[in-house]
Amino acid sequence: MKAITEEAWAEVHQKACDIANASMMDDDVLVESHRAAMFDVLDALERGFGRQPAIIATRADYVDDIALKRKLFADALVLARELCDKTEEAEILDSLQTLDSEL
């Protein structure tokens, strides 16, 4: 597994901005379009860089189904721990804590 380049991850950042901007405009159709594009970007990253916790956790950030969101975060957490990626582990744990506090 190779590290995701900053250039490759920049696409994820851009899609996140696109989603946030569409959301602020209350344009649900545009949000869904950008979210679908985000999943395409994440799929491409996974094909190019392998299954990585950041990709899985980012996918979890953008799914609506709470059960699937939890599963993706759990999968990302397991992988982060296997890879001894303490930074990603902490971010995932924070996301899980935020998810629990919102329910």
XYZ file of C-alpha atoms in Angstrom:
103
model
C 0.000 0.000 0.000
C 1.396 3.337 -1.000
C 0.703 6.672 0.649
C -1.962 8.881 -0.879
C -0.329 11.878 -2.509
C -1.342 15.408 -1.591
C -2.328 15.976 -5.211
C -4.651 12.955 -5.188
C -6.183 13.934 -1.837
C -6.766 17.477 -3.127
C -9.642 16.063 -5.198
C -11.299 14.840 -1.993
C -10.863 18.271 -0.444
C -12.374 19.940 -3.515
C -15.388 17.602 -3.498
C -15.886 18.258 0.224
C -15.926 22.000 -0.494
C -18.368 21.468 -3.363
C -20.697 19.490 -1.087
C -20.482 22.088 1.677
C -21.175 24.943 -0.729
C -24.172 23.171 -2.275
C -25.463 22.408 1.203
C -25.202 26.055 2.226
C -27.266 26.925 -0.860
C -29.867 24.329 0.216
C -29.531 22.670 -3.200
C -30.210 19.014 -2.440
C -29.848 17.944 -6.077
C -26.415 19.545 -6.308
C -25.399 18.068 -2.946
C -26.296 14.586 -4.182
C -24.449 15.155 -7.443
C -21.296 16.228 -5.606
C -21.665 13.390 -3.113
C -21.827 10.864 -5.971
C -18.710 12.485 -7.435
C -17.023 12.197 -4.014
C -17.706 8.465 -3.958
C -16.237 8.188 -7.468
C -13.090 10.001 -6.289
C -12.825 7.726 -3.238
C -13.286 4.632 -5.434
C -10.478 5.849 -7.712
C -8.207 6.511 -4.725
C -8.849 3.032 -3.390
C -8.007 1.517 -6.772
C -4.828 3.566 -6.989
C -3.587 3.523 -3.410
C -5.293 0.501 -1.858
C -7.736 0.223 1.009
C -6.772 2.874 3.542
C -8.407 4.122 6.740
C -8.645 7.733 5.523
C -10.551 6.660 2.417
C -12.955 4.458 4.363
C -13.536 7.099 7.055
C -14.126 9.789 4.442
C -16.679 7.551 2.749
C -18.363 7.177 6.166
C -18.509 10.955 6.480
C -20.692 11.177 3.383
C -23.125 8.261 3.727
C -26.553 8.932 5.195
C -27.329 5.479 6.579
C -26.259 5.499 10.240
C -25.657 1.731 10.387
C -23.438 1.860 7.301
C -21.673 4.950 8.657
C -20.852 3.097 11.900
C -19.659 0.017 9.994
C -17.385 2.068 7.764
C -15.910 3.932 10.732
C -15.414 0.603 12.544
C -13.682 -0.896 9.491
C -11.488 2.198 9.172
C -10.608 2.012 12.872
C -9.563 -1.633 12.641
C -7.391 -0.881 9.629
C -5.847 2.208 11.245
C -4.933 0.123 14.276
C -3.482 -2.661 12.089
C -1.337 -0.055 10.331
C -0.407 1.653 13.637
C -1.738 4.919 12.201
C -2.331 6.788 15.442
C -3.312 10.036 13.738
C -6.039 8.420 11.667
C -7.126 6.313 14.654
C -7.631 9.471 16.727
C -9.612 11.154 13.942
C -11.859 8.117 13.516
C -12.468 7.865 17.252
C -13.378 11.556 17.259
C -15.816 10.993 14.391
C -17.414 8.080 16.248
C -17.735 10.177 19.394
C -19.345 12.992 17.402
C -21.731 10.514 15.794
C -22.728 9.148 19.197
C -23.293 12.628 20.606
C -25.577 13.565 17.680
C -27.912 10.632 18.278
